[in-house]
Coordinates of C-alpha atoms in Angstrom, one line a residue:
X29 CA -26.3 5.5 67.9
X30 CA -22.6 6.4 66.2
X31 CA -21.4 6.8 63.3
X32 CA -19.6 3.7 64.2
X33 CA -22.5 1.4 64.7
X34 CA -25.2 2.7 62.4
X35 CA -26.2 2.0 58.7
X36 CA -24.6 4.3 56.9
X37 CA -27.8 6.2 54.0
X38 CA -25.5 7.6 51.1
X39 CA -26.5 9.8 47.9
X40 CA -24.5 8.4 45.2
X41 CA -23.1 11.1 42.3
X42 CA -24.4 11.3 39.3
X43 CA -21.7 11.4 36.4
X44 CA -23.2 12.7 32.9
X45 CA -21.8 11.0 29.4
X46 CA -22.4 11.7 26.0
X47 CA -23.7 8.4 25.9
X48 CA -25.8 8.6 28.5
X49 CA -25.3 8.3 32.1
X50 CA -23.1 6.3 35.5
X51 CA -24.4 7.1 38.7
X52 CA -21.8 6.2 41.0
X53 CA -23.6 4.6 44.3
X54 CA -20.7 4.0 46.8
X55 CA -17.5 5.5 45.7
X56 CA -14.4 6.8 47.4
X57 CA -12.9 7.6 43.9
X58 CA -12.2 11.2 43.3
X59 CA -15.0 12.5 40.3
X60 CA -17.5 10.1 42.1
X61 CA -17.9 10.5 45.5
X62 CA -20.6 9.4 47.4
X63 CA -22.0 11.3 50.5
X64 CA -23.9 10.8 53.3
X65 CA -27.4 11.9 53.8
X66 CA -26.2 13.3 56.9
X67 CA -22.9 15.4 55.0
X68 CA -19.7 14.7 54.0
X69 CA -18.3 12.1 52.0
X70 CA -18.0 8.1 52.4
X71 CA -14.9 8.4 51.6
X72 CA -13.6 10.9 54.5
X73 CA -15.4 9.0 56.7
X74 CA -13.6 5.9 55.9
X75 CA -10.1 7.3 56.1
X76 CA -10.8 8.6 59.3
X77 CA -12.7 5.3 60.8
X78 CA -10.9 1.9 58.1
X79 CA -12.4 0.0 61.5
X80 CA -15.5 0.1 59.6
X81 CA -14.1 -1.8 56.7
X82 CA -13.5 -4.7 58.9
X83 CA -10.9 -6.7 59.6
X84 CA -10.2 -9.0 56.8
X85 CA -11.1 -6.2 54.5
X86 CA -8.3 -4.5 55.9
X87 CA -6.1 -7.1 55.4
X88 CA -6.8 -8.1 51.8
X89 CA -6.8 -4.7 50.6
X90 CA -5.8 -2.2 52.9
X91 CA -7.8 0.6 54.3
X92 CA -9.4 1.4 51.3
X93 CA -13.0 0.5 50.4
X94 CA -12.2 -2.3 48.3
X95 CA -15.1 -1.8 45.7
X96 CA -17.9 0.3 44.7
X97 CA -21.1 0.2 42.3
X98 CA -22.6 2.1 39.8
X99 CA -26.0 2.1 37.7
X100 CA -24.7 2.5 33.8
X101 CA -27.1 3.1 31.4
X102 CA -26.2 3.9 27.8
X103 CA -28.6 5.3 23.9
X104 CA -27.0 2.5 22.3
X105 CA -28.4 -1.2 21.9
X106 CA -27.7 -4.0 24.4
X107 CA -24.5 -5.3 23.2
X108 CA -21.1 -6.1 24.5
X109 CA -17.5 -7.5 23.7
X110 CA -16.0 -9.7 26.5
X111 CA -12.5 -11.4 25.8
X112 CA -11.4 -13.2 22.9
X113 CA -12.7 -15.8 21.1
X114 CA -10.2 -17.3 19.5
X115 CA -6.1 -17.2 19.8
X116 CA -5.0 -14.1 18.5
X117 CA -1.4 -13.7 18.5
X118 CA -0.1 -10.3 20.3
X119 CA 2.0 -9.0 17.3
X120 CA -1.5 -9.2 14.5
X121 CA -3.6 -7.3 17.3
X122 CA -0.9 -4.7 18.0
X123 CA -0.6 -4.2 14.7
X124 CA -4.5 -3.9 13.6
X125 CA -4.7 -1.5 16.5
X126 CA -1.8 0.7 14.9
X127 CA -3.3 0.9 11.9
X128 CA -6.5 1.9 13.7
X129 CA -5.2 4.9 15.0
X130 CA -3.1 5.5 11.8
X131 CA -6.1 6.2 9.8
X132 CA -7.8 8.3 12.5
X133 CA -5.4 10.7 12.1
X134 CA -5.9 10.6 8.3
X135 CA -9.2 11.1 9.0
X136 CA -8.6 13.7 11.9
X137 CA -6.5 15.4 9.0
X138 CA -9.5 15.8 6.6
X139 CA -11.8 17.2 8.6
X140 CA -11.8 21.0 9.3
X141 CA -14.4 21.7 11.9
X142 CA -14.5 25.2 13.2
X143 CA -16.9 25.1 16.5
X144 CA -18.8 23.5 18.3
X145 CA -22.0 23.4 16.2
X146 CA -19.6 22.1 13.3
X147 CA -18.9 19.3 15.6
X148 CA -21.9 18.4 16.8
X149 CA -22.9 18.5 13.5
X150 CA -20.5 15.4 13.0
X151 CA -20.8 13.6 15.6
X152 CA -24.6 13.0 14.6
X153 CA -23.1 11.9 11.1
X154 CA -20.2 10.0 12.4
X155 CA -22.2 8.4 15.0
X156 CA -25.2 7.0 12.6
X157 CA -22.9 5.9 10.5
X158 CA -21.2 4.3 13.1
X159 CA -24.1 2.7 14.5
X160 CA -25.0 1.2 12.0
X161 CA -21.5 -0.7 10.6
X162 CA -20.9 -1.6 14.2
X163 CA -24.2 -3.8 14.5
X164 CA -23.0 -5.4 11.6
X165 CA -19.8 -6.5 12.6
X166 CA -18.2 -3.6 10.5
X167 CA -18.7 -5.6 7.7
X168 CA -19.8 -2.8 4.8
X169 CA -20.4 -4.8 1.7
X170 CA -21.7 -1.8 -0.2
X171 CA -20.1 1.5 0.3
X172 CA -23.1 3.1 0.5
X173 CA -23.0 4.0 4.1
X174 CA -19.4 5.7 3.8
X175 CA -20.6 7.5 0.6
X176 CA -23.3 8.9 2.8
X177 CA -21.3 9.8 5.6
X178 CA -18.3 11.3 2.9
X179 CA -21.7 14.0 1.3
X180 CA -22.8 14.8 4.9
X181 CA -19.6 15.7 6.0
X182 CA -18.2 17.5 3.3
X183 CA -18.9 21.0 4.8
X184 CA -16.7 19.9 7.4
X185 CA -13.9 18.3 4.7
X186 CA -10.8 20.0 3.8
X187 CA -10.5 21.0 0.1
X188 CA -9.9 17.6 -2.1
X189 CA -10.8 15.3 1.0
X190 CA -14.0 14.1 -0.1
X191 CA -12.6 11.9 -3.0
X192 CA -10.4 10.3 -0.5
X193 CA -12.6 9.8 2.2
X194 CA -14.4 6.8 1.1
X195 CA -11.8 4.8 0.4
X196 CA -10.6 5.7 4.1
X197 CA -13.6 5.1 6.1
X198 CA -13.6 1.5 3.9
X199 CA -10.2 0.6 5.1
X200 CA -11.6 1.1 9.0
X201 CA -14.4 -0.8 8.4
X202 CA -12.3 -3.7 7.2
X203 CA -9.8 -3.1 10.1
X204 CA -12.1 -3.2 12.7
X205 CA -14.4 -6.1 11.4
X206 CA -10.8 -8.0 11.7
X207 CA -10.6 -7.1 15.2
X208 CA -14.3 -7.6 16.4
X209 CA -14.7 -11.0 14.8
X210 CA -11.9 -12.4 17.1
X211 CA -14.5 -10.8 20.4
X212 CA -16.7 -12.7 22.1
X213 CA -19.8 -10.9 21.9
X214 CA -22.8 -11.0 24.2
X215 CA -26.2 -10.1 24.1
X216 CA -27.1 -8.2 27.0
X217 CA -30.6 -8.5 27.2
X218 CA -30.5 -11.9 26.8
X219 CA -27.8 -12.5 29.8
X220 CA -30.6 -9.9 32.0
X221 CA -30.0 -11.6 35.6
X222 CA -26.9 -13.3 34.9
X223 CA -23.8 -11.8 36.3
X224 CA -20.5 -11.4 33.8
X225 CA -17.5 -11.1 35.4
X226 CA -14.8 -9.1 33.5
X227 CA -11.2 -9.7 34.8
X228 CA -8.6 -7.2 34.6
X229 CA -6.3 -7.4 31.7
X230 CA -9.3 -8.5 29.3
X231 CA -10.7 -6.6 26.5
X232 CA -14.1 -5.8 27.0
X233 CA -16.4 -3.2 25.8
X234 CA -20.0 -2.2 25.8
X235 CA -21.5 -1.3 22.1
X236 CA -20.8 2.6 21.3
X237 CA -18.0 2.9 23.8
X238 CA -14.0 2.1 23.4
X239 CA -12.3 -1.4 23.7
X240 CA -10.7 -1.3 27.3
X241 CA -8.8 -3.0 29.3
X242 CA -7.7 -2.4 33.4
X243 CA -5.4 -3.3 35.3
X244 CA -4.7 -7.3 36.6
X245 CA -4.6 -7.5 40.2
X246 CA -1.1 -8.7 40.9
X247 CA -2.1 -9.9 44.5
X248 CA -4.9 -12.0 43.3
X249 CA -2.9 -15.5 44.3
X250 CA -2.3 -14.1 47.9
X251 CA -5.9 -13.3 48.0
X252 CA -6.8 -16.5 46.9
X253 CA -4.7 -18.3 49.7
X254 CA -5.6 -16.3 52.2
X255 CA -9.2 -17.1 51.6
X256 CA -8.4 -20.5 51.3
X257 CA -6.8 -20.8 54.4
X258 CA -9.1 -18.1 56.8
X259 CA -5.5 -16.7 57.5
X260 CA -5.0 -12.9 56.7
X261 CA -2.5 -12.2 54.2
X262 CA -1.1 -8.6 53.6
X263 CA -2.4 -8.9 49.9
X264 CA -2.2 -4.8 49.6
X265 CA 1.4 -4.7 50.1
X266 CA 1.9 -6.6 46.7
X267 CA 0.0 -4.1 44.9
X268 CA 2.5 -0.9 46.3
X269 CA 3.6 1.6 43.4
X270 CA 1.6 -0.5 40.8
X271 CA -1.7 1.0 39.3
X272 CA -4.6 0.3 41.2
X273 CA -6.4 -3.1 39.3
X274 CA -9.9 -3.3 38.4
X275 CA -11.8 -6.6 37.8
X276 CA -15.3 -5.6 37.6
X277 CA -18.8 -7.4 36.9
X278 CA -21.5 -6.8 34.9
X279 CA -25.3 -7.4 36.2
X280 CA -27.5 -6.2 33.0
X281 CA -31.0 -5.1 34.1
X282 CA -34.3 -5.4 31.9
X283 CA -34.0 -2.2 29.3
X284 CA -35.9 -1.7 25.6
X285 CA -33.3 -0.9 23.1
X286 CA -30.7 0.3 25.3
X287 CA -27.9 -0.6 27.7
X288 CA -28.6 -0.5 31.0
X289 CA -26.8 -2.4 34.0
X290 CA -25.4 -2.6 37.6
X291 CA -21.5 -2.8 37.4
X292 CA -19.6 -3.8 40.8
X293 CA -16.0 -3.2 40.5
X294 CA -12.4 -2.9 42.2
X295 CA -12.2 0.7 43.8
X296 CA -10.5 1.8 40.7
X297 CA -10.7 4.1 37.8
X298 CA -7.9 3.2 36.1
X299 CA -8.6 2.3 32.1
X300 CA -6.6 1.2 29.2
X301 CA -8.4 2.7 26.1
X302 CA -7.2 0.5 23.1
X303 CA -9.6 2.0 20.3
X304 CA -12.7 4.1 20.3
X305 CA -14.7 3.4 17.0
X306 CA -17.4 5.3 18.0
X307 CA -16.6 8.8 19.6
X308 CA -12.6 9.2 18.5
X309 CA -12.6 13.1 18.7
X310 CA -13.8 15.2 21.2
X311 CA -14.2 19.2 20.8
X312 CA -12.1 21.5 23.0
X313 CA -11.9 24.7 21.5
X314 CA -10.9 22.7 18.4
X315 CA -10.9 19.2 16.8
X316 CA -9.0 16.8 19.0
X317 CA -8.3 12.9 19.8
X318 CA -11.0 11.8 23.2
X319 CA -8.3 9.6 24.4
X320 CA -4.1 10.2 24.3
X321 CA -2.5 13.1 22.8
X322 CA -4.9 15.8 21.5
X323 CA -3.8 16.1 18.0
X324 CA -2.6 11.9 17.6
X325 CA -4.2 9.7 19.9
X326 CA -3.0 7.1 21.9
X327 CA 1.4 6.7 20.8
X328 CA 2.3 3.5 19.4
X329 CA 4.6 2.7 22.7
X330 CA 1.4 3.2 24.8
X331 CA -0.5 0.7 22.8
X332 CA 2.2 -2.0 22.8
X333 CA 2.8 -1.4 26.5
X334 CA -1.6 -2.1 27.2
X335 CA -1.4 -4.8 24.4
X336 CA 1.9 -6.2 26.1
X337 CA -0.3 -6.8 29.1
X338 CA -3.6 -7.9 28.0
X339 CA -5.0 -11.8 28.8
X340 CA -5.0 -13.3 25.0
X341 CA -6.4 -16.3 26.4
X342 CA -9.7 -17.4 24.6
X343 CA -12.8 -17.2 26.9
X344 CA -16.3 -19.0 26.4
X345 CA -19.5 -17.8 27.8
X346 CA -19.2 -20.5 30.9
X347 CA -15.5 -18.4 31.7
X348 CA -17.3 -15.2 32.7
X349 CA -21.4 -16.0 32.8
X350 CA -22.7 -16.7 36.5
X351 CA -25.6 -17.8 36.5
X352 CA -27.7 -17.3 39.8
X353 CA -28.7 -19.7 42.0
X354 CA -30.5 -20.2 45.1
X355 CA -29.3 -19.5 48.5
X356 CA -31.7 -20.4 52.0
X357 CA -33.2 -16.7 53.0
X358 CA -33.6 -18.1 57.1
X359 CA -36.9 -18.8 59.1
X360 CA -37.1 -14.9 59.9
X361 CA -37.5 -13.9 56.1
X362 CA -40.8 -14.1 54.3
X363 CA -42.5 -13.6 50.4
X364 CA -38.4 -13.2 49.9
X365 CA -35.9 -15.1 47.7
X366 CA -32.3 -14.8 47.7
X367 CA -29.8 -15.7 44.5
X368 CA -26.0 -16.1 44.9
X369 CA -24.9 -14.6 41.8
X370 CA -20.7 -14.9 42.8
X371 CA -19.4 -16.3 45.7
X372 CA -16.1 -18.1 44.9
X373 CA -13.4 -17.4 46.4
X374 CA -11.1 -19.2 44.3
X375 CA -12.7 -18.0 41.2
X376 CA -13.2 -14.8 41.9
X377 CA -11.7 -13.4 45.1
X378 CA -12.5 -9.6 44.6
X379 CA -16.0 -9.3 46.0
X380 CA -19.2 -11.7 46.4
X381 CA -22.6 -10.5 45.2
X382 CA -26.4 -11.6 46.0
X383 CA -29.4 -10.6 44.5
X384 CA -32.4 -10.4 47.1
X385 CA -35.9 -10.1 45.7
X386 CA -38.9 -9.0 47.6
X387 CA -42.1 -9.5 47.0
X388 CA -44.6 -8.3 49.4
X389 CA -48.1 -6.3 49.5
X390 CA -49.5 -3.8 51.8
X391 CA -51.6 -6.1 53.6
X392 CA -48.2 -8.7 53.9
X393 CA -45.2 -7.1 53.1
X394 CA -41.9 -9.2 52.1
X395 CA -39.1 -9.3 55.0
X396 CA -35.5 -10.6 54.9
X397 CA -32.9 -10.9 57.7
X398 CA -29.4 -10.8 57.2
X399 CA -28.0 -13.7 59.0
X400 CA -24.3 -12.8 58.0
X401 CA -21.5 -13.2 60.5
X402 CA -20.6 -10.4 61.8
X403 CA -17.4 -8.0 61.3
X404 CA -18.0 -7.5 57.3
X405 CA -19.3 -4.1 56.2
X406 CA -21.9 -4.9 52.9
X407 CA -22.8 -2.3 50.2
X408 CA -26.7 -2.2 49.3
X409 CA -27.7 -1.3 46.2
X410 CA -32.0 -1.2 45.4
X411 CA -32.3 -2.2 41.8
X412 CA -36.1 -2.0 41.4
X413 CA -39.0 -0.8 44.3
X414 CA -38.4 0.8 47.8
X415 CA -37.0 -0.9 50.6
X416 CA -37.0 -0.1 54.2
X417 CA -33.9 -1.2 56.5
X418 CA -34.1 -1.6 60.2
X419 CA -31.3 -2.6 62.5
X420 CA -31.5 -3.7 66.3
X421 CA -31.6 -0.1 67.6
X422 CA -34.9 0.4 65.9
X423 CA -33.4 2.9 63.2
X424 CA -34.9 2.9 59.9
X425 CA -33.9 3.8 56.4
X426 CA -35.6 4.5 53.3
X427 CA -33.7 2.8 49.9
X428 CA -34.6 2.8 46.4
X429 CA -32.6 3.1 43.2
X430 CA -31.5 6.3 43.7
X431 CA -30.4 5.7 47.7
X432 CA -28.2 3.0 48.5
X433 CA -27.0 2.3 51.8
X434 CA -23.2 1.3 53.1
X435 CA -23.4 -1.2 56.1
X436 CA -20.1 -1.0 58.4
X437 CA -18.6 -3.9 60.0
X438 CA -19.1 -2.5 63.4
X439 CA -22.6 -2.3 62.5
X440 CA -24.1 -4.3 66.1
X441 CA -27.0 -6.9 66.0
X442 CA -27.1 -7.0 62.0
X443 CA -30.3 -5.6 60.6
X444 CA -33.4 -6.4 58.5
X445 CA -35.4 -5.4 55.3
X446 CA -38.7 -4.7 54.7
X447 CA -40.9 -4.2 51.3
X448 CA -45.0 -3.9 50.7
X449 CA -44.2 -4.1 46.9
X450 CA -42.0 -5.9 44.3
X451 CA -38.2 -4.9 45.2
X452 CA -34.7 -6.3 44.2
X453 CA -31.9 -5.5 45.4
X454 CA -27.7 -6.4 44.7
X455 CA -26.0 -7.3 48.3
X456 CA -21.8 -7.4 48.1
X457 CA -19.2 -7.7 50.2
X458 CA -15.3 -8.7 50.3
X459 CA -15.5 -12.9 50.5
X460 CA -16.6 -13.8 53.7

């Protein structure tokens, strides 16, 4: 068997983060790439053989994988920010977000932090404090919380700081519990299952990490027609000299006071910080912003540009939850069930996504048998259990969480999978 024809057993990179951890499963993107078990990189293997995109891949989005997936998993609790909602007009939110970054350089200019154990030291103070006004909405009340964080950081304080300080860290508080109350915000542990699509160009965050916002893919409409019709349209000439869109989704995954979830996005990086309330500074050889210039943040002309393009239409929970729902498995599947979570072209013409779950036993393990058509390459990603995968030629591979597996579209006689426990798994493709 080829390289051509054959399932395709990757190890995904693990990407560290102060926060916790993304394990990149499937990528192409530089800092991320995954390899094959066998060597080498996805990625070169692509550029050297786009026939294994398929067709209509190829077409939509050039030969480029067109997505990738990664496993997220965060210290802080299971919340989230997706779009707005309520109208906001652009010039209030610009202008909340200016004063943001106003007063943290005020508070960048206070602080006089020497090393790194002088930073770490703040960051556990900063980020308490933190913590705790963000899972109330950063509505203080009493000041108490910023006259705590003013005594524990006043080793770190310039001289005369600490009297201003409080009234400071007050004035964020009240800035940013203006700009959160206009977010729609979403329990995570409570959408477990569901699938959240997040579109480019709206502001989205998960709890302890910045507001963002990526990219809108300008040839979304062809892509939408073309699937419509079944004609290929050359969708990836409209995005040419533009940066690279990202709409991504969200699929959180059963976790005990944390964050933890599978995220299926546009083969993209590119991200639009508009304010970090949590980690602002980062330490590089000396106290400096995490995101823009190192001693001022992100510049006002920046911001307006990322504001300029963000989508300030409101969005309810029915705008981005999908809820899943039953799809036939086939005669040759058994002890399996099988959940569309997106498939809607029109809706969302990026990727579809199924969850499979099997639940077999030693004695009478689970089976499934993909009864795609043919001439689509699928990513594979195990969420829970191990899995074994068989195609026609009678090779096998082993998947679990850690192991994903890249199907190409020149992949011959389809293939099967096979559990003798409880196993789930996240199937996705371009629309079919």
């Amino acid at each position: 068997m080829t390289d051509l024809d054959r399932p395709l057993a990757l190890r995904p990179e693990r990407v560290p983060k102060s926060w916790g951890e993304e394990v990149w499963l499937d990528s192409t993107q530089a800092g991320g790439r995954a390899r094959l078990r066998g060597g080498g990189t996805l990625d070169a293997l692509l550029r050297s053989h786009p026939e294994l995109l398929g067709s209509r891949s190829r077409a939509l989005f050039g030969d480029v994988s067109p997505m990738f997936a990664k496993l997220i998993t965060t210290d802080f609790p299971p919340l989230a920010h997706i779009g707005f909602n309520r109208s906001v007009p652009r010039r209030d939110l610009l202008g909340w977000l200016k004063l943001e970054n106003a007063m943290l350089r005020r508070f960048h200019g206070a602080l006089c932090v020497r090393d790194a154990a002088g930073f770490s030291r703040f960051q556990r103070s900063h980020g308490h404090w933190a913590g705790v006004l963000g899972r109330q909405g950063w509505r203080s009340g009493a000041a108490g919380p910023d006259l705590r964080l003013t005594e524990e950081l006043g080793p770190l304080l310039k001289p005369g700081q600490s009297r201003f300080l409080p009234v400071l860290l007050a004035g964020l508080c009240a800035n940013r519990a203006r700009i959160v109350e206009t977010l729609n915000q979403v329990d995570l542990a409570a959408e477990a299952g569901n699938l959240l699509l997040v579109r480019g160009g709206v502001i989205h965050a998960l709890f302890g990490l910045s507001h963002q916002t990526h990219p809108r893919d300008p040839a979304q409409a062809a892509l939408s027609r073309a699937l419509r019709s079944g004609r290929a349209v050359p969708a990836a000439a409209r995005r040419a000299g533009l940066p690279a869109p990202k709409n991504e989704a969200w699929l959180p995954l059963p976790a005990r006071g944390h964050t933890r979830l599978a995220e299926v996005q546009q083969t993209s990086d590119t991200t639009y910080s508009l304010c970090d309330f949590f980690t602002p500074f980062a330490w590089k050889g000396r106290l400096v912003f995490r995101k823009g210039a190192p001693a001022g943040g992100v510049a006002p002309e920046e911001l307006a540009a990322w504001v300029a393009e963000l989508d300030m239409a409101p969005l309810r929970p029915k705008d981005f939850v999908c809820r899943p729902r039953p799809a036939a498995v086939g005669r040759q599947s058994a002890q399996a069930a099988l959940w569309r979570l997106v498939d809607d072209p029109q809706r969302w013409p990026f990727f579809q996504a199924y969850r499979l779950e099997l639940r077999g036993t030693r004695r009478s393990p689970a089976s499934w048998r993909d009864g795609r058509a043919p001439g689509y390459a699928r990513h594979l990603m195990v969420l829970e259990g191990e899995v074994s995968l068989q195609c026609r030629r009678g090779r096998k591979l082993a998947l679990s969480a850690r192991a994903p597996a890249f199907l190409p579209a020149t992949l011959a006689g389809g293939y099967g999978l096979q559990s003798s426990g409880a196993a789930s798994l996240l199937l996705f493709s371009v629309p079919a």
